[in-house]
XYZ file of C-alpha atoms in Angstrom:
764
model
C 0.076 0.008 0.008
C 1.420 3.405 -1.024
C 1.785 5.839 1.792
C -1.203 6.989 3.903
C -1.820 10.934 3.829
C -1.962 11.784 7.551
C -4.063 14.857 6.611
C -6.044 15.803 3.812
C -9.649 17.008 3.071
C -12.458 15.979 0.448
C -12.540 18.732 -1.513
C -12.044 22.487 -1.745
C -14.241 25.689 -2.665
C -14.138 26.348 -6.208
C -15.135 29.972 -6.342
C -11.794 31.435 -5.064
C -10.947 34.065 -2.359
C -12.463 36.734 -4.340
C -15.187 34.578 -6.317
C -12.542 34.616 -9.607
C -14.225 31.523 -10.833
C -17.755 33.332 -10.934
C -16.238 36.254 -12.475
C -14.638 34.381 -15.123
C -17.418 32.242 -16.044
C -19.892 35.230 -16.372
C -17.353 37.081 -18.483
C -17.259 34.137 -20.589
C -20.720 34.172 -21.023
C -20.851 37.567 -22.017
C -18.264 37.404 -24.439
C -16.143 39.477 -22.863
C -13.194 37.036 -22.412
C -12.363 34.105 -24.926
C -12.649 30.311 -24.010
C -8.667 30.334 -23.779
C -8.650 33.047 -21.300
C -11.420 31.346 -19.178
C -9.271 28.091 -19.221
C -6.236 30.185 -18.302
C -8.220 31.874 -15.297
C -9.302 28.848 -13.880
C -5.878 26.979 -14.400
C -4.372 29.756 -12.499
C -7.150 29.640 -9.781
C -6.345 25.688 -9.390
C -2.824 26.198 -8.833
C -3.665 28.607 -6.032
C -5.721 26.545 -4.366
C -3.492 23.438 -4.515
C -0.588 25.501 -3.195
C -2.759 26.983 -0.542
C -3.914 23.637 0.836
C -0.166 22.319 0.797
C 1.488 25.348 2.431
C -1.048 24.788 5.259
C 0.063 21.449 5.515
C -1.877 19.218 4.045
C 0.006 15.630 2.742
C -2.311 14.978 -0.215
C -4.746 17.587 -2.120
C -8.106 16.521 -3.810
C -8.296 17.274 -7.790
C -10.766 17.000 -10.022
C -13.095 18.662 -7.418
C -12.941 21.980 -9.273
C -15.839 22.450 -11.861
C -16.909 25.153 -14.281
C -20.539 24.511 -13.210
C -21.393 21.552 -11.439
C -19.539 18.528 -10.509
C -22.484 15.902 -11.702
C -22.643 17.551 -14.829
C -18.919 17.224 -15.522
C -19.399 13.050 -14.693
C -22.399 13.329 -17.348
C -20.284 14.895 -19.745
C -17.199 12.521 -18.763
C -19.397 9.427 -19.478
C -20.933 10.795 -22.592
C -24.602 11.265 -20.984
C -25.518 14.081 -23.316
C -29.136 14.137 -24.299
C -29.722 14.368 -27.867
C -31.290 17.779 -28.143
C -28.052 19.253 -27.055
C -26.520 17.906 -30.796
C -27.238 21.026 -32.342
C -24.733 23.291 -30.046
C -21.008 23.350 -30.378
C -19.177 20.577 -28.739
C -17.305 21.405 -25.787
C -17.873 24.331 -23.330
C -21.025 25.649 -25.486
C -22.903 22.257 -25.038
C -21.721 21.938 -21.553
C -23.506 25.393 -20.292
C -26.439 24.706 -22.702
C -27.276 21.614 -20.617
C -26.296 23.856 -17.515
C -28.483 26.981 -18.355
C -30.423 26.249 -21.299
C -29.529 27.919 -24.805
C -31.686 30.123 -27.219
C -29.767 31.124 -30.529
C -32.422 32.066 -32.643
C -30.158 32.799 -35.658
C -28.758 29.543 -35.602
C -32.201 27.425 -34.967
C -31.084 26.766 -31.235
C -33.737 26.413 -28.335
C -32.981 24.260 -25.577
C -33.933 23.909 -22.268
C -31.422 22.938 -19.529
C -31.310 19.621 -17.485
C -33.193 19.382 -14.369
C -31.210 20.760 -11.220
C -32.246 19.460 -7.406
C -30.703 19.923 -3.999
C -27.547 17.889 -3.303
C -28.745 15.673 -0.429
C -29.357 18.099 2.430
C -27.232 21.075 1.412
C -27.897 24.100 -0.199
C -25.866 23.520 -3.172
C -27.672 22.508 -6.504
C -26.373 19.781 -8.686
C -27.401 19.218 -12.638
C -29.361 15.482 -12.905
C -27.749 13.618 -15.610
C -30.426 12.583 -17.948
C -29.786 8.596 -19.371
C -31.528 7.999 -22.506
C -33.176 4.484 -23.043
C -30.542 3.277 -25.439
C -27.802 5.255 -24.059
C -24.333 4.787 -25.714
C -21.641 5.573 -23.114
C -18.317 6.944 -23.843
C -15.461 8.133 -21.867
C -13.802 11.636 -21.875
C -11.282 11.844 -19.366
C -9.732 15.035 -20.467
C -10.640 17.408 -17.756
C -9.754 15.314 -14.694
C -6.397 14.021 -16.297
C -5.266 17.445 -17.243
C -6.067 18.583 -13.534
C -4.351 15.809 -12.225
C -1.276 16.397 -14.765
C -1.419 19.863 -13.418
C -1.240 19.085 -9.528
C 1.545 16.420 -10.305
C 3.773 18.893 -12.358
C 3.424 21.126 -9.078
C 5.488 18.593 -7.066
C 2.197 17.862 -5.073
C 0.707 14.423 -3.961
C -2.434 14.859 -5.862
C -5.799 12.295 -5.336
C -8.320 12.559 -8.279
C -11.990 12.753 -6.854
C -14.709 10.996 -8.552
C -18.424 10.517 -7.959
C -18.616 6.557 -7.357
C -20.597 4.485 -9.739
C -23.345 3.964 -7.609
C -23.893 7.341 -6.386
C -23.901 8.738 -9.988
C -26.403 6.415 -11.020
C -28.674 6.958 -8.142
C -28.629 10.615 -8.684
C -29.101 10.733 -12.013
C -32.702 9.819 -14.044
C -33.827 8.128 -17.029
C -35.126 9.825 -19.749
C -38.492 8.663 -19.277
C -38.700 8.989 -15.560
C -39.143 5.155 -15.341
C -37.006 2.127 -14.553
C -33.981 1.977 -12.484
C -30.899 3.964 -13.315
C -28.868 1.390 -11.484
C -29.743 -1.066 -14.650
C -27.152 1.026 -16.555
C -24.146 -0.164 -14.094
C -22.894 -2.896 -16.523
C -22.459 -0.410 -19.364
C -21.149 2.438 -17.366
C -18.559 0.418 -15.247
C -16.157 -0.319 -17.912
C -15.739 3.259 -17.931
C -15.086 3.613 -14.713
C -12.352 0.729 -14.920
C -10.701 2.481 -17.859
C -10.870 6.018 -16.385
C -9.342 4.355 -13.097
C -6.766 2.908 -14.965
C -5.571 6.087 -16.736
C -5.570 8.121 -13.314
C -3.188 5.179 -12.263
C -1.094 5.238 -15.224
C -0.521 9.128 -14.894
C 0.508 8.832 -11.417
C -2.379 9.079 -8.908
C -1.586 6.731 -5.833
C -5.251 7.047 -4.454
C -8.252 7.705 -6.070
C -11.202 9.065 -3.746
C -14.548 7.892 -4.737
C -17.448 9.550 -3.032
C -20.486 7.594 -2.276
C -22.824 9.522 0.248
C -25.490 7.195 -1.221
C -24.055 4.488 1.213
C -24.618 6.333 4.119
C -28.433 6.673 3.138
C -31.386 4.186 3.487
C -30.806 1.876 0.739
C -32.651 -1.462 -0.946
C -31.511 -4.784 -1.891
C -30.728 -3.487 -5.756
C -28.430 -0.748 -4.312
C -26.563 -3.169 -1.930
C -25.672 -5.530 -4.604
C -24.581 -2.698 -7.300
C -22.131 -1.644 -4.440
C -20.674 -5.506 -4.357
C -20.809 -6.012 -8.104
C -19.212 -2.420 -8.632
C -16.341 -2.452 -6.159
C -15.685 -5.941 -7.007
C -15.006 -5.243 -10.603
C -12.795 -1.920 -9.764
C -10.848 -4.150 -7.047
C -9.455 -5.848 -10.309
C -7.240 -2.819 -11.487
C -3.607 -3.216 -10.382
C -2.185 -0.649 -8.352
C -5.183 1.181 -7.820
C -6.049 2.469 -4.211
C -9.470 3.492 -3.368
C -10.704 6.112 -0.603
C -14.331 5.431 -0.525
C -15.875 8.612 1.073
C -19.407 8.554 2.799
C -20.731 11.548 4.067
C -23.872 13.902 5.432
C -24.885 10.867 7.492
C -23.750 7.532 9.451
C -23.494 4.141 7.853
C -25.436 2.652 10.186
C -27.255 -0.668 8.800
C -24.995 -0.393 5.721
C -21.853 -0.644 7.982
C -21.390 -4.100 7.326
C -21.779 -3.855 3.356
C -19.288 -0.878 3.627
C -16.679 -3.019 5.467
C -17.243 -5.976 3.122
C -15.979 -3.763 0.084
C -12.597 -4.525 -1.307
C -11.084 -0.819 -0.690
C -8.041 0.414 0.817
C -9.639 3.428 2.926
C -13.362 4.142 4.249
C -14.279 7.764 5.087
C -16.662 8.470 8.075
C -18.416 11.676 8.888
C -17.848 11.820 12.438
C -19.497 15.115 12.820
C -22.923 14.062 11.856
C -22.837 10.433 13.470
C -19.854 10.122 15.686
C -21.319 7.010 17.042
C -20.450 5.289 14.006
C -16.820 4.853 14.891
C -16.880 2.457 17.589
C -18.717 -0.008 15.119
C -16.509 0.855 12.459
C -13.432 -0.078 14.418
C -15.082 -3.548 14.908
C -16.432 -4.096 11.589
C -14.112 -2.663 9.122
C -10.906 -4.811 8.330
C -7.734 -3.840 10.218
C -6.056 -3.664 6.727
C -8.256 -0.883 5.519
C -7.106 2.897 6.445
C -10.216 4.880 8.188
C -10.484 8.402 7.341
C -11.632 10.260 10.161
C -14.113 13.128 9.405
C -13.737 15.095 12.395
C -13.680 18.596 11.209
C -17.250 20.067 9.948
C -17.450 20.757 6.534
C -21.271 22.178 6.664
C -20.765 24.900 9.163
C -18.203 27.738 9.984
C -17.888 27.443 13.947
C -14.495 26.585 15.268
C -14.400 23.253 16.087
C -13.846 21.955 19.617
C -10.490 20.022 19.046
C -10.557 18.262 22.495
C -13.748 16.279 20.991
C -12.008 15.629 18.021
C -8.841 14.529 19.742
C -11.053 12.050 21.837
C -12.565 10.300 18.604
C -9.199 9.879 17.221
C -7.795 8.413 20.607
C -10.507 6.343 20.386
C -9.474 5.169 17.072
C -5.783 4.894 17.910
C -6.342 2.518 20.610
C -7.452 0.129 18.010
C -5.769 1.293 14.815
C -1.803 2.540 14.240
C -1.666 6.146 13.375
C -0.697 5.123 9.810
C -3.716 3.574 9.251
C -5.544 6.763 9.987
C -6.364 9.884 7.922
C -7.204 13.388 9.684
C -10.163 14.768 7.042
C -13.077 17.023 6.914
C -16.327 15.570 7.429
C -17.242 16.314 3.922
C -15.946 18.573 1.134
C -15.623 22.148 2.179
C -17.176 23.294 -0.956
C -20.224 24.425 1.636
C -18.029 26.780 3.361
C -16.573 30.040 2.651
C -12.858 30.418 1.374
C -11.221 32.039 4.432
C -11.535 34.421 7.138
C -8.830 36.737 6.085
C -11.092 39.052 4.455
C -13.491 39.329 7.427
C -11.941 42.831 8.749
C -15.234 44.096 9.758
C -15.881 41.132 12.216
C -15.719 42.248 15.569
C -12.858 40.072 17.145
C -14.967 38.103 19.933
C -16.836 36.952 17.079
C -14.368 36.208 14.684
C -12.478 34.043 17.151
C -15.243 31.499 17.140
C -15.411 30.873 13.322
C -13.257 28.911 10.992
C -13.721 28.926 7.224
C -12.386 26.509 4.923
C -8.445 27.592 5.119
C -8.884 27.666 8.751
C -10.698 24.270 8.676
C -7.573 23.144 7.006
C -5.557 24.216 9.955
C -7.657 22.553 12.523
C -7.070 19.161 10.638
C -3.251 19.742 10.276
C -3.309 20.259 14.025
C -5.059 17.375 15.052
C -3.036 15.310 12.441
C 0.022 16.640 14.261
C -1.201 16.053 17.797
C -1.820 12.249 16.647
C 1.706 11.865 14.935
C 3.988 14.143 17.089
C 1.734 14.092 20.320
C -0.183 16.802 22.011
C 2.722 18.451 23.330
C 3.868 19.516 19.945
C 0.654 21.369 19.465
C -0.227 22.864 22.807
C -0.311 26.107 21.996
C -3.149 25.735 19.349
C -5.174 23.365 21.501
C -4.870 26.041 24.322
C -6.039 28.907 21.938
C -8.941 26.754 20.487
C -9.929 25.787 23.938
C -10.220 29.278 25.273
C -12.388 30.377 21.754
C -14.738 27.614 22.914
C -14.991 28.665 26.238
C -15.384 32.366 25.302
C -18.123 31.179 22.781
C -19.925 29.189 25.860
C -19.910 31.887 28.270
C -20.803 34.823 26.100
C -23.442 36.944 27.228
C -24.536 37.793 23.426
C -25.666 34.368 23.003
C -28.433 34.201 25.323
C -31.695 36.334 25.582
C -34.049 35.134 28.526
C -36.952 37.032 27.078
C -36.575 35.023 23.912
C -36.532 31.511 25.450
C -39.322 32.509 27.457
C -41.424 33.467 24.784
C -40.821 29.938 23.270
C -41.438 27.913 26.412
C -44.788 29.776 26.951
C -46.344 28.971 23.507
C -49.989 27.343 23.264
C -51.286 25.191 21.014
C -53.575 27.496 19.488
C -50.704 29.897 18.538
C -49.834 27.183 15.483
C -53.673 27.272 13.904
C -55.528 29.473 11.896
C -58.875 30.095 13.289
C -60.967 28.251 10.669
C -60.224 25.450 7.845
C -59.309 26.275 4.107
C -62.626 26.022 2.736
C -63.993 28.929 4.782
C -61.092 31.167 4.680
C -61.123 30.563 0.802
C -64.733 32.008 0.590
C -63.522 34.991 2.739
C -60.459 35.267 0.298
C -62.443 35.092 -2.911
C -64.844 37.314 -1.626
C -62.450 39.980 -0.761
C -60.126 39.703 -3.775
C -62.232 38.904 -6.794
C -59.659 37.424 -9.052
C -60.385 35.829 -12.188
C -59.738 32.470 -13.196
C -56.026 31.498 -13.218
C -54.824 34.384 -11.475
C -51.432 35.387 -12.570
C -48.441 36.528 -10.006
C -44.807 36.210 -9.765
C -42.831 34.628 -6.938
C -41.548 37.936 -5.611
C -38.167 39.198 -6.735
C -37.565 41.354 -9.934
C -34.133 41.627 -11.625
C -31.125 43.121 -9.547
C -29.385 45.104 -11.956
C -26.018 46.353 -11.950
C -27.784 50.021 -11.286
C -29.676 48.356 -8.193
C -26.519 46.678 -6.827
C -24.273 50.081 -7.465
C -26.572 52.297 -5.628
C -26.894 49.989 -2.425
C -23.204 49.964 -2.245
C -23.207 53.615 -2.653
C -25.733 53.776 0.289
C -23.445 51.523 2.413
C -20.388 53.675 1.601
C -22.523 56.798 2.868
C -21.863 58.036 -0.731
C -25.601 58.944 -0.950
C -27.968 59.698 1.745
C -30.425 57.304 3.537
C -33.124 59.874 1.793
C -31.676 59.551 -1.549
C -31.267 56.010 -1.351
C -35.011 55.499 -0.357
C -36.077 57.893 -3.450
C -34.130 55.628 -5.640
C -35.882 52.359 -4.290
C -39.341 53.873 -4.410
C -39.030 54.971 -8.040
C -37.498 51.189 -9.082
C -40.638 49.924 -7.053
C -43.319 52.062 -8.611
C -41.792 51.130 -11.999
C -41.696 47.593 -11.166
C -45.390 47.596 -10.059
C -46.698 49.500 -12.684
C -45.274 47.393 -15.372
C -46.935 44.589 -13.829
C -50.242 46.460 -13.915
C -49.874 47.319 -17.527
C -49.287 43.915 -18.703
C -51.925 42.540 -16.635
C -50.693 40.355 -13.623
C -53.242 39.999 -11.120
C -51.480 39.627 -7.694
C -48.131 41.971 -7.824
C -45.190 42.067 -6.017
C -42.711 44.982 -5.059
C -39.618 43.547 -6.863
C -37.572 43.590 -3.540
C -35.083 46.202 -4.692
C -33.967 46.766 -1.075
C -33.272 43.216 -0.347
C -29.575 41.883 -1.280
C -30.453 38.420 -0.378
C -33.794 36.655 0.677
C -32.095 35.443 4.136
C -29.553 37.920 4.751
C -31.946 40.831 4.343
C -34.007 39.553 7.220
C -31.326 38.419 9.493
C -29.809 42.179 9.022
C -32.865 43.084 10.908
C -33.239 40.403 13.332
C -30.996 39.930 16.687
C -28.673 37.031 17.139
C -27.334 37.043 13.677
C -24.020 38.184 12.364
C -22.804 38.910 8.531
C -19.669 38.330 6.924
C -17.684 40.539 4.166
C -16.735 37.722 2.089
C -18.181 34.584 3.380
C -19.504 33.310 -0.082
C -20.419 29.718 -0.932
C -21.742 28.229 -4.168
C -25.431 27.652 -4.485
C -25.358 26.394 -8.216
C -23.368 27.413 -11.180
C -22.065 31.079 -10.797
C -24.667 31.860 -8.428
C -22.957 32.571 -4.936
C -24.769 33.492 -1.420
C -23.061 34.592 1.736
C -25.339 33.208 4.338
C -26.185 34.706 7.904
C -24.516 33.282 10.857
C -26.757 32.797 13.691
C -24.763 32.885 16.747
C -27.554 33.966 19.470
C -31.028 33.717 20.377
C -33.201 35.489 17.926
C -35.908 38.175 17.972
C -37.453 41.054 16.064
C -36.610 44.303 17.314
C -38.785 46.406 14.820
C -40.663 46.015 11.464
C -38.821 44.872 8.755
C -41.159 45.350 5.526
C -44.084 47.058 6.578
C -43.025 50.576 5.293
C -42.039 49.284 1.804
C -45.484 47.081 1.749
C -47.499 50.083 2.666
C -45.555 52.122 -0.144
C -45.901 49.430 -2.908
C -49.602 49.122 -2.165
C -50.108 52.703 -3.199
C -48.668 52.312 -6.619
C -51.745 50.114 -7.605
C -55.250 49.133 -6.746
C -54.541 45.628 -7.100
C -53.037 43.404 -4.117
C -49.329 43.801 -3.464
C -48.156 40.658 -2.041
C -45.986 41.008 1.292
C -42.961 39.406 0.760
C -41.236 37.356 3.841
C -38.718 34.527 3.839
C -40.026 31.845 6.312
C -38.304 30.632 9.267
C -37.336 27.037 8.076
C -35.602 28.695 5.105
C -33.836 31.285 6.956
C -32.631 28.469 9.349
C -31.357 26.203 6.346
C -29.777 28.989 4.327
C -27.744 30.288 7.297
C -24.897 29.072 9.332
C -26.756 28.040 12.351
C -25.700 27.920 16.108
C -24.644 24.424 17.097
C -24.981 24.813 20.819
C -28.621 24.363 20.953
C -31.324 22.214 18.810
C -31.786 23.711 15.556
C -35.839 23.288 16.194
C -35.439 25.830 19.314
C -33.602 28.253 16.768
C -36.199 27.567 14.113
C -39.407 28.526 16.711
C -37.292 31.631 17.666
C -37.243 32.886 13.793
C -40.819 31.938 13.582
C -42.054 34.227 16.503
C -40.042 36.946 14.603
C -41.524 36.285 11.172
C -45.201 36.153 12.941
C -44.584 39.762 14.675
C -44.077 41.043 10.889
C -47.014 38.816 9.407
C -49.340 40.464 12.004
C -47.785 43.848 11.583
C -48.388 43.713 7.714
C -51.809 42.706 7.923
C -52.615 45.374 10.287
C -50.978 47.688 7.825
C -53.042 46.966 5.114
C -51.103 44.210 3.129
C -53.381 41.078 3.190
C -51.843 38.953 0.680
C -48.484 37.517 2.546
C -46.332 35.114 1.011
C -43.833 33.252 3.541
C -41.552 31.600 1.269
C -40.188 28.067 2.590
C -37.945 27.013 -0.461
C -35.794 24.953 1.738
C -37.929 23.059 3.873
C -37.784 19.764 1.967
C -33.857 19.890 1.947
C -34.105 19.953 5.604
C -35.124 16.375 5.776
C -32.710 14.084 7.580
C -31.086 11.791 5.288
C -32.211 8.710 7.209
C -36.265 8.362 7.263
C -35.806 7.905 11.085
C -35.588 11.250 11.548
C -38.307 12.353 9.187
C -41.133 12.483 11.675
C -39.112 14.794 14.442
C -38.111 17.233 11.902
C -41.399 17.540 9.847
C -43.269 18.045 13.127
C -41.274 20.958 14.307
C -40.511 22.395 10.909
C -44.122 22.516 9.895
C -45.169 23.935 13.366
C -42.724 26.956 12.904
C -44.145 27.830 9.623
C -47.710 27.866 10.913
C -46.626 29.377 13.950
C -45.241 32.193 11.656
C -48.343 32.200 9.707
C -51.365 31.511 11.902
C -51.904 34.879 13.606
C -54.087 36.474 10.867
C -57.613 36.575 10.027
C -59.468 34.276 7.524
C -59.744 36.716 4.460
C -55.529 37.409 4.682
C -54.353 35.105 1.893
C -51.069 33.364 3.220
C -49.007 32.244 0.345
C -45.861 30.022 0.244
C -43.217 29.034 -1.925
C -41.275 25.570 -2.382
C -38.278 24.467 -4.336
C -37.383 20.941 -5.781
C -39.779 19.201 -3.657
C -40.384 15.552 -4.169
C -43.894 16.224 -2.480
C -44.765 12.394 -2.443
C -42.591 11.448 0.239
C -43.749 14.414 2.557
C -47.308 15.249 1.358
C -48.982 15.074 4.531
C -46.284 17.660 6.100
C -47.049 19.917 3.101
C -50.837 19.621 3.511
C -50.148 20.318 7.476
C -48.635 23.681 6.487
C -52.345 25.080 5.637
C -51.320 27.791 3.524
C -53.839 29.173 1.265
C -51.827 29.275 -2.010
C -48.553 27.243 -2.632
C -46.423 27.999 -5.793
C -43.763 25.305 -6.506
C -40.574 24.885 -8.624
C -41.853 22.724 -11.410
C -40.432 23.312 -14.790
C -37.297 21.306 -14.547
C -39.212 18.278 -13.414
C -41.216 17.253 -16.162
C -44.413 17.913 -14.064
C -43.586 14.644 -11.896
C -44.478 16.588 -8.827
C -47.979 17.121 -9.768
C -48.332 12.859 -9.498
C -48.341 13.749 -5.770
C -51.201 16.215 -5.762
C -53.134 13.470 -8.218
C -52.534 10.686 -5.415
C -52.913 12.216 -2.313
C -55.399 14.939 -3.234
C -54.743 18.661 -2.423
C -57.614 21.258 -1.679
C -55.726 24.568 -1.201
C -54.791 26.254 -4.391
C -51.328 25.684 -6.244
C -49.165 27.459 -8.754
C -46.911 24.976 -10.301
C -43.987 27.140 -11.815
C -44.719 27.320 -16.005
C -40.840 28.102 -16.850
C -37.356 27.579 -15.310
C -36.201 30.952 -14.361
C -32.423 29.708 -13.556
C -32.174 29.517 -17.785
C -32.205 32.788 -19.645
C -34.115 31.465 -22.522
C -37.710 32.788 -22.835
C -40.785 30.333 -23.125
C -43.171 30.707 -25.670
C -47.001 31.159 -25.448
C -47.590 27.536 -26.627
C -44.956 26.038 -24.817
C -46.354 27.556 -21.228
C -49.949 26.660 -22.434
C -49.073 23.113 -23.255
C -47.623 22.777 -19.404
C -50.924 24.003 -18.316
C -52.898 21.619 -19.968
C -50.893 18.967 -18.438
C -51.604 20.286 -15.123
C -54.842 20.523 -15.654
C -55.062 16.735 -15.867
C -54.020 16.613 -12.051
C -55.516 20.350 -10.902
C -58.829 22.056 -10.880
C -58.882 25.225 -12.738
C -60.486 26.562 -10.015
C -57.059 25.931 -7.672
C -54.431 26.935 -10.286
C -52.126 30.081 -10.478
C -50.104 30.809 -13.243
C -46.504 32.027 -12.298
C -42.841 31.118 -13.095
C -40.688 28.881 -11.452
C -39.069 31.079 -8.823
C -38.014 34.679 -8.241
C -36.605 36.452 -11.101
C -33.601 38.337 -9.017
C -30.814 36.759 -11.139
C -32.316 37.496 -14.769
C -32.352 40.415 -17.136
C -35.347 42.594 -17.500
C -35.310 41.971 -21.603
C -35.971 38.257 -20.905
C -38.342 38.824 -17.805
C -40.598 41.001 -19.702
C -40.982 38.810 -22.672
C -41.167 35.830 -20.413
C -43.984 37.600 -18.269
C -45.544 39.002 -21.276
C -46.162 35.263 -22.446
C -47.363 33.974 -19.093
C -49.962 36.958 -18.888
C -51.187 35.991 -22.383
C -51.491 32.235 -21.471
C -54.044 32.958 -18.518
C -56.144 35.340 -21.067
C -56.557 32.564 -23.577
C -57.068 29.639 -21.064
C -59.832 31.884 -19.417
C -61.763 32.186 -22.874
C -61.678 28.221 -22.571
C -62.972 27.614 -19.200
């Protein structure tokens, strides 16, 4: 066995310390740089990242974790899984980005939508779903990962290629028809994995990392057998050493299966499930190296190194040090690059945090403690212990009044006054909306002019009065435009908001904000999650004055727009010193106060977005009931304080409703809009199967793509929806908010959307 790396990580953030990847890719899309310049910039970025990891003390660096857009999309290209519709594009990056974003080029007769996009397990990262044709011909194109391996080796680094394992890759893919098991393609794709790994070994890879997070989920007999078959075949390759990485959950009932695989190293996520170590030490053969994921790759809190050392010492009593790897729990893709840029955080709070580069330093300290003894890193361990104690005892973390309010909640605080049918009658009588009412999800394009004025205000280059005047002008123009084209329920555009979670966090206690704490959400889209460090409460109204102004701009109803408590929780870096359910109820009470104040001020259609409620599900079904109880209760707590005629909307993304449909019904929203355009209407089967009595707006077009849908295209989608839904319940809307789109495409798309509703009203 080649030397075992003492310290490593499963992957590193792609974007760069200053979002260099985002800027390069978007410049390429805008034709401001050439393909060769894009390739040069990203090659330099990879070099910087690898050299940084090595300088921090990692003994082996991952390669192949870089992507122009998404690693699952990279693997689709790697294995030749390119749907036929993309054959009209140029091979290479044009085809790749067409699969990612869709492509409209009327002068060339090209109009292709993107692949489906869904959440990566229970994270806020999105991946593109490979679509396997019925008679798929697989073909290996290993250029990207081989080139990146060569780049790292040329720098004199010990480089470990990262590949999504064959079973996880197929399980996360879909068939073009939506029917049948993707695992049936294992015999065709497995030879390509064999050839790929042979090439990597020939190029000098001492280890190959195969990511198999599906191995830590609830899996059936077919999947278990697929693991045995795949790894028996991969084990035949001479010179190949495999680190199989499981993460986001514990192996639990799959431990015996994992322990039986003919591999050289097994990675355990000991942050999500530290209890699995004891069983693994007994079940996994002593010849197999254990990779201990003791540093959290999902959160930004400084690790308690003493607890990490306890786990490492437990392992070291059963295994020699050279049979242990100190590692991150998962890829650091989900954490920001470095704390170096955080010059505006106060010293106390900053001392509680660790971003990706700081997490690598923690891994190295723990590795040195294992191999050199704790005295060699005593100063580092003492500093860590002081930081942990500082956070534990700080007065800013706890608010007794907030805790008391949660404890005092009554059962009636979680329910509306009457059932939906009574509320619906009151709402129809009040709003008198037409059949197939039209609306949007909330945000409108955040133009460079909007971002520039926001930045000028924050830098005090314009006064608060000037900035408010600018926002009111933008809001009025947005509302008047919606009114003029015939949208029925309007929105104010959210021009005052930097991000749907960050904006609310900035107006709640217990939140802190970073200057450069960006993480990738999808493609070039980055978000900067707030940090919830203490008890949460609302100290003043947040959106009420904006909503009051917006309503003066039109006689039509203008929705109040709020982010729901579960989404604020899920899309933040959450404190880990109390149950997430407790923090979520605190946020729910803050949003409830805002909902009630909006209603009092005259805004009586209120949307409380919960796009993240599905992604918060525990990956093991054994934890679902508890999560769904407190998450749905939190939404109900936030929305139950209003009268019957006040209409509560919510919006949800990427939700496979069949699995959680009773919980969706229990949310008791009056109108639910769902992201649906990428799903081939599969979500609507849940509504047919279970029945749904409230009103619903399945998205008619994909806002993640710049392409403009035609009237006919959207109308056909509605016709299919009407096979499942009553016309009296159906709303007409896009998939999601329009923040990331340009005004030209938004105007065309929404004009077409309104025309769809007009034509349908003539038919029903």
